[in-house]
Short mmCIF file of C-alpha atoms in Angstrom, two decimals:
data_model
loop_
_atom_site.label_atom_id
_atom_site.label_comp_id
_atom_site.label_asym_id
_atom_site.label_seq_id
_atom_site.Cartn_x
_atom_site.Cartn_y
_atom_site.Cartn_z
CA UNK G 1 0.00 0.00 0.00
CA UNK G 2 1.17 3.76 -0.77
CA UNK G 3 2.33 5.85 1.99
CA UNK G 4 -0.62 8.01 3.17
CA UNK G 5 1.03 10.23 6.21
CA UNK G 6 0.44 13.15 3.84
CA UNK G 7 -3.09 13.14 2.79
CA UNK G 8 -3.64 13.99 6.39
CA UNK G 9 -1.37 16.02 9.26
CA UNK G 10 -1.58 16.20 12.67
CA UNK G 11 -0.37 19.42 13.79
CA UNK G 12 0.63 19.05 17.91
CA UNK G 13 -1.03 21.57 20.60
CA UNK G 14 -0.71 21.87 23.86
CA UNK G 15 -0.44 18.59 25.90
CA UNK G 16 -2.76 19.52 28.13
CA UNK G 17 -5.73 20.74 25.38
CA UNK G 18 -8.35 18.07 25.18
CA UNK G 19 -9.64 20.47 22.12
CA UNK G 20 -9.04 18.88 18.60
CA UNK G 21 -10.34 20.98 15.58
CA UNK G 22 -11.09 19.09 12.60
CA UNK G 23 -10.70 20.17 9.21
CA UNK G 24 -12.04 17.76 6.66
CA UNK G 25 -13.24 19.77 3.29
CA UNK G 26 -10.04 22.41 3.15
CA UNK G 27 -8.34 21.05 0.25
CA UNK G 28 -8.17 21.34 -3.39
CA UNK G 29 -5.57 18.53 -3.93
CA UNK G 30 -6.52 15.37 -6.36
CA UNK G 31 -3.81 13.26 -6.74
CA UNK G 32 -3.25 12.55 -10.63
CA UNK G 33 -3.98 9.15 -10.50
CA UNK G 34 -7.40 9.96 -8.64
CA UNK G 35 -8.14 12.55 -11.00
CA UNK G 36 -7.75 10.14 -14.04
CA UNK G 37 -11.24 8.20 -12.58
CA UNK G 38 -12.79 11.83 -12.56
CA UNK G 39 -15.03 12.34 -15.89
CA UNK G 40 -15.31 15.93 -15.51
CA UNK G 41 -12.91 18.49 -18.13
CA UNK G 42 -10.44 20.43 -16.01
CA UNK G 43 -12.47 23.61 -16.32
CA UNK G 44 -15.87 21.95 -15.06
CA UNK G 45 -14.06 20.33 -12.30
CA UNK G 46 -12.21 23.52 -11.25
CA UNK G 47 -15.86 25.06 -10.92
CA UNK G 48 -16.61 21.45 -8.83
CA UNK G 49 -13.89 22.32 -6.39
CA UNK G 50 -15.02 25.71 -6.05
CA UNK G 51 -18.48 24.77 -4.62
CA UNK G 52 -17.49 21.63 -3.14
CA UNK G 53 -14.66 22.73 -1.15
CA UNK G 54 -14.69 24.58 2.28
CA UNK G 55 -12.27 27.02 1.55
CA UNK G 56 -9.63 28.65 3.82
CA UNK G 57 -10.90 26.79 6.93
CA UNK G 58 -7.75 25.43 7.12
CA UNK G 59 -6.73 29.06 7.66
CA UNK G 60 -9.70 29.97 10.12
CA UNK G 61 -8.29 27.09 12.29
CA UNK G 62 -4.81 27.91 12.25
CA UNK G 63 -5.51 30.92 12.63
CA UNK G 64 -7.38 30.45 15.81
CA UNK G 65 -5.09 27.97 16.85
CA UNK G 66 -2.39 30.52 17.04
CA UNK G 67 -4.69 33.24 19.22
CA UNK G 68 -5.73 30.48 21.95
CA UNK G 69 -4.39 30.65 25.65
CA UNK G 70 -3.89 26.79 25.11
CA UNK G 71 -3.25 25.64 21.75
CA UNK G 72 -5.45 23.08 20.21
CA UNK G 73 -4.38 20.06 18.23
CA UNK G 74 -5.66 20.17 14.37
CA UNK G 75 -6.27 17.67 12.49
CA UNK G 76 -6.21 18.52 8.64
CA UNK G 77 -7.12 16.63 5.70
CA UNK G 78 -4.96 17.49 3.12
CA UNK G 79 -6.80 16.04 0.26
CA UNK G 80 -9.54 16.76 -1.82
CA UNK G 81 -13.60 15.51 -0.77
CA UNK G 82 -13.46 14.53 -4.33
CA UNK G 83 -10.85 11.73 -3.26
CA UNK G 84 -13.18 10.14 0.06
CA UNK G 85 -14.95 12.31 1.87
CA UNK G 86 -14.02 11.19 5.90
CA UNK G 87 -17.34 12.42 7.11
CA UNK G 88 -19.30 10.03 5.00
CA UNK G 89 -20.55 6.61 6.00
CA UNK G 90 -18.45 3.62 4.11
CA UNK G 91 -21.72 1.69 3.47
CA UNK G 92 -24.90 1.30 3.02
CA UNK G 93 -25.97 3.53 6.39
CA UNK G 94 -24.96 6.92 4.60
CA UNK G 95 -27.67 8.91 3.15
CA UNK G 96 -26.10 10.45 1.00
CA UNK G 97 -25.72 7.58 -1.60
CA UNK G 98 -29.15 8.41 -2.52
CA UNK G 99 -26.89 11.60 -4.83
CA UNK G 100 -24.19 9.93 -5.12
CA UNK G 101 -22.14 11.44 -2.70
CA UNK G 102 -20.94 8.57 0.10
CA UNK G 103 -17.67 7.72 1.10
CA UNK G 104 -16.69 8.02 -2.72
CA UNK G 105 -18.75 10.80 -4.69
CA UNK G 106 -20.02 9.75 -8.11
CA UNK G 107 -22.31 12.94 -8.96
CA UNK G 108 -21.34 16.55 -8.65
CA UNK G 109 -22.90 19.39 -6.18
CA UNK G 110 -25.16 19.79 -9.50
CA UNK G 111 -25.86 16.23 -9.64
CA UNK G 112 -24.09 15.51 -12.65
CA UNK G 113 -21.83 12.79 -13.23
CA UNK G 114 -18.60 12.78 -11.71
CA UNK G 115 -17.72 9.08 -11.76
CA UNK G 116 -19.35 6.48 -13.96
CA UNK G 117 -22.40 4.99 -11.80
CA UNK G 118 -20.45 1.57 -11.46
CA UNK G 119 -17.47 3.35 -10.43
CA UNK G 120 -15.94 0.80 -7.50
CA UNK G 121 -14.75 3.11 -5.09
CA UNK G 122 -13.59 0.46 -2.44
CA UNK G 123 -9.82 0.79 -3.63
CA UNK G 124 -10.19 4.61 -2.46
CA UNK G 125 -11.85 3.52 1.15
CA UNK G 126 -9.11 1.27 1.83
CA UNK G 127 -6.17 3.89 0.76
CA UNK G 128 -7.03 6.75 1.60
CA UNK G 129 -10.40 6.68 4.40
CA UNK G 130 -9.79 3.81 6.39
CA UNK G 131 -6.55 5.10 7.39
CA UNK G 132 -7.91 8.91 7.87
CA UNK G 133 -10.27 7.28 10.71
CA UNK G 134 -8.10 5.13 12.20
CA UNK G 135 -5.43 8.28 12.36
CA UNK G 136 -8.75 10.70 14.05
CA UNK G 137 -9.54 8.07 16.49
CA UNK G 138 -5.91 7.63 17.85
CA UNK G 139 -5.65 11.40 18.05
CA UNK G 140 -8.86 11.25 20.23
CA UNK G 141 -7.56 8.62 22.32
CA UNK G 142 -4.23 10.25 22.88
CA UNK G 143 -6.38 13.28 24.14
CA UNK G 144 -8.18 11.02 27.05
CA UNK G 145 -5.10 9.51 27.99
CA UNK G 146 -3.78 12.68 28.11
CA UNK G 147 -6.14 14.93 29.76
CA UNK G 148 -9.60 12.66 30.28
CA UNK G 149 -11.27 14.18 27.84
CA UNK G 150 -11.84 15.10 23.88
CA UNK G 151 -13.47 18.01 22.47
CA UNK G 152 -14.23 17.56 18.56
CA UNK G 153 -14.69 21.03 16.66
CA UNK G 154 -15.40 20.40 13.13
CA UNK G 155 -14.73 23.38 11.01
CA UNK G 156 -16.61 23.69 8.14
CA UNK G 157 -18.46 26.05 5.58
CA UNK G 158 -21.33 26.45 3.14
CA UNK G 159 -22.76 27.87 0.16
CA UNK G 160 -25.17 31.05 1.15
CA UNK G 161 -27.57 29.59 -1.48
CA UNK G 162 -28.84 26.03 -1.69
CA UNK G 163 -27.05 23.28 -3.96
CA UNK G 164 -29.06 20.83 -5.75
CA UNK G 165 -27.12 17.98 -3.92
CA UNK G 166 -28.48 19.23 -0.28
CA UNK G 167 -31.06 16.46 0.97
CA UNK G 168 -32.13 19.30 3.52
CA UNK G 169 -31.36 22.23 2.58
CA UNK G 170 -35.00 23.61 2.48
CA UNK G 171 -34.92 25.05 6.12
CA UNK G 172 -32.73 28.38 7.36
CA UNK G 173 -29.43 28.95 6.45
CA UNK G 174 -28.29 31.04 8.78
CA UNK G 175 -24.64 32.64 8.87
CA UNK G 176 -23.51 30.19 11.85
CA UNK G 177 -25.14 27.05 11.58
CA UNK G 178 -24.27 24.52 15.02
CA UNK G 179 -24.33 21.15 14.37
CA UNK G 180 -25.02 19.34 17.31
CA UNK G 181 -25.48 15.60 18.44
CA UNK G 182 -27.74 14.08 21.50
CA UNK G 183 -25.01 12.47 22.97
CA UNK G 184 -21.99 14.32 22.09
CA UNK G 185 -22.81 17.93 22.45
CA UNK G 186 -22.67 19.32 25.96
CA UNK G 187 -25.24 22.23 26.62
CA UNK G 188 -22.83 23.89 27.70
CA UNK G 189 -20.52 23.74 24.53
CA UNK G 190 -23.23 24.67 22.68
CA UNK G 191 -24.41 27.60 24.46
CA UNK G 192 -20.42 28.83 24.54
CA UNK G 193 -20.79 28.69 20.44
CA UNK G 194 -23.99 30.82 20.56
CA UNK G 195 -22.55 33.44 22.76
CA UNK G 196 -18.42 33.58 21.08
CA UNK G 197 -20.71 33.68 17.06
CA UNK G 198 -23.54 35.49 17.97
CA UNK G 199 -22.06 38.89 16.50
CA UNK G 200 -21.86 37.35 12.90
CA UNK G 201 -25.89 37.76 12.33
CA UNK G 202 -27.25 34.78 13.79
CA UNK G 203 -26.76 31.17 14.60
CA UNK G 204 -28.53 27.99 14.00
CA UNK G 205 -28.80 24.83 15.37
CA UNK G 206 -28.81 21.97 13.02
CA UNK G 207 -29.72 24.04 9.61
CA UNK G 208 -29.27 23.63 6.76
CA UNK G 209 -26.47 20.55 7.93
CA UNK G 210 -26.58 19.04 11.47
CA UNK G 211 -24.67 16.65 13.98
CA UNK G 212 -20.81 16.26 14.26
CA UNK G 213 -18.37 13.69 13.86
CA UNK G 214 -17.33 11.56 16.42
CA UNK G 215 -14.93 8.38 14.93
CA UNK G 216 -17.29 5.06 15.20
CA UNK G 217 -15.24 3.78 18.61
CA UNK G 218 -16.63 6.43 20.72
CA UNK G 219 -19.83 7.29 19.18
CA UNK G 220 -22.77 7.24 21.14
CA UNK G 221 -21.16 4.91 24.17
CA UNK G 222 -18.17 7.53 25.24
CA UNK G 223 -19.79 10.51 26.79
CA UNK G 224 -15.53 11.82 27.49
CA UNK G 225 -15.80 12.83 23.96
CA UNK G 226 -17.66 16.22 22.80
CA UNK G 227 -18.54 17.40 19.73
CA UNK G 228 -19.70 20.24 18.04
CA UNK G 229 -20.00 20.98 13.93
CA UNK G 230 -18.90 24.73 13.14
CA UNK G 231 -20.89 25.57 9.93
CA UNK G 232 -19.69 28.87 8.43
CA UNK G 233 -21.73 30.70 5.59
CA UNK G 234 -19.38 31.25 3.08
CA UNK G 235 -20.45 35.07 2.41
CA UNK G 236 -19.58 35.84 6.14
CA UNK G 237 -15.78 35.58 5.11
CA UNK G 238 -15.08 35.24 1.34
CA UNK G 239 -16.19 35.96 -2.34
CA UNK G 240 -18.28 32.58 -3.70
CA UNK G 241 -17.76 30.25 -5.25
CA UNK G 242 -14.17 29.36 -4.62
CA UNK G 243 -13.05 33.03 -4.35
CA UNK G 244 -11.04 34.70 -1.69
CA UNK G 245 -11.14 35.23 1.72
CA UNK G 246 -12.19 38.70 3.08
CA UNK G 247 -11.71 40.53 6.46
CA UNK G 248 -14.04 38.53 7.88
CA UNK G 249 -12.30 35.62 8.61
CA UNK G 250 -9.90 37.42 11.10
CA UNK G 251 -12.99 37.91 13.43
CA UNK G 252 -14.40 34.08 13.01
CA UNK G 253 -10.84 32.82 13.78
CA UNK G 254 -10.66 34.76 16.87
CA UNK G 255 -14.30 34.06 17.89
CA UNK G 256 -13.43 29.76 17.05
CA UNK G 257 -10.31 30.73 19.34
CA UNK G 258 -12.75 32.34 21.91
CA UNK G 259 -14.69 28.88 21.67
CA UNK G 260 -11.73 26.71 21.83
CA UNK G 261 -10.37 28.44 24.98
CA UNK G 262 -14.00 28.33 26.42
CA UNK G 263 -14.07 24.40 25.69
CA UNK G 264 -10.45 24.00 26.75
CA UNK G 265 -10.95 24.94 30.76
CA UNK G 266 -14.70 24.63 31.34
CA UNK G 267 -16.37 21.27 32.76
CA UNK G 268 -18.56 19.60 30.86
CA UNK G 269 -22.14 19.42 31.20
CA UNK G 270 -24.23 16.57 29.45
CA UNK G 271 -27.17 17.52 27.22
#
């Protein structure tokens, strides 16, 4: 098997942070031997990455990461969605095989065809996303070991308008959208993201996209682990689609490193 240590990185914080912030959707980067099963001219798949891709998260978290009284880890992927997308389901219990867009997308954010329909994309899981998890979930257990507890922050963003590939997109899509989970989201946690966003023009709680990701060993049986999904509208920082960012990503990195400091030193309360 290839060497995969670089479609991920780990970047080390503080040893006493139980905050991780996970950035999944940053990247642009296909390798050329991925891009070969990928149907779409390079123009049309430029314009692909452009809505697909979460742009300059990676920066929002870095940046925040450098602000915070205690530094978080980060986790980054440093691949393209387009390759496996880490947040997805590898089988049958992901919804969003009903567009085309599990583990391993075959349609586009237009639901046009990215990969044939019988594409096989189980040489992908088994490269490239079944490594990515196993590599989350040992940075989560190196957190309890190290401090007794994990806080997840997944860092994401999303289009102001609706894209035909949203299964529910039809409700609210306010600048901060929450995503929270039953288990995994403290009220407290929660509540700290409402007050550090609330100067952006609103939040949300699980709208237009909700939950978080927790890797499969702790989900739903480890309440040491907290989670919370960071959605950011992409007009509150940067020209769409796919353009750059603008001043206001300065202010959501410092209020994420508000949230991370918050999350960092306060006890957690279960929901």
């Amino acid at each position: 098997m290839k060497d995969v240590s670089a479609s991920y990185r780990l970047v080390a914080g503080a040893p006493d942070s139980p905050v991780i912030l996970h950035v999944p959707h940053s990247s642009r980067v296909i390798p050329p031997d991925v891009r070969s099963g990928i149907v779409l001219e390079d123009a049309a798949l430029e314009r692909e990455l452009d809505h697909i891709t979460d742009s300059h998260t990676a920066r929002i978290a870095s940046t925040a990461a450098e602000r915070c009284a205690t530094g978080p880890w980060q986790f980054v992927n440093q691949l393209s969605r387009l390759v496996v997308d880490p947040e997805r389901f590898p089988d049958e219990r992901e919804e969003m095989l009903a567009v085309g867009m599990g583990a391993v997308y075959t349609r586009t954010t237009h639901r046009e065809e990215l990969r044939p329909a019988d594409h096989d994309g189980q040489q992908l899981v088994e490269r490239y996303f079944h490594p990515y998890a196993t590599a989350v979930t040992d940075a989560v257990t190196q957190r309890l070991a190290a401090v007794g507890r994990a806080v997840i922050i997944d860092v994401h963003s999303y289009p102001t308008e609706r894209l035909p590939y949203e299964l529910h997109g039809d409700g609210p899509r306010p600048p901060i959208c929450l995503g929270r989970d039953a288990f995994h989201t403290p009220a407290d946690l929660l509540a700290q993201a409402e007050k550090v966003f609330a100067g952006f023009g609103g939040t949300g709680v699980n709208t237009p996209f909700e939950g978080t990701y927790v890797p499969l060993k702790y989900y739903g049986n480890d309440p040491r682990v907290s989670a919370l999904m960071i959605e950011i509208r992409r007009d509150v920082y940067m020209s769409e689609p796919g353009g750059p960012a603008g001043p206001g990503l300065d202010a959501l990195a410092n209020a994420l490193a508000d949230l991370v400091d918050m999350a960092s030193t306060a006890g957690v309360v279960r929901p």
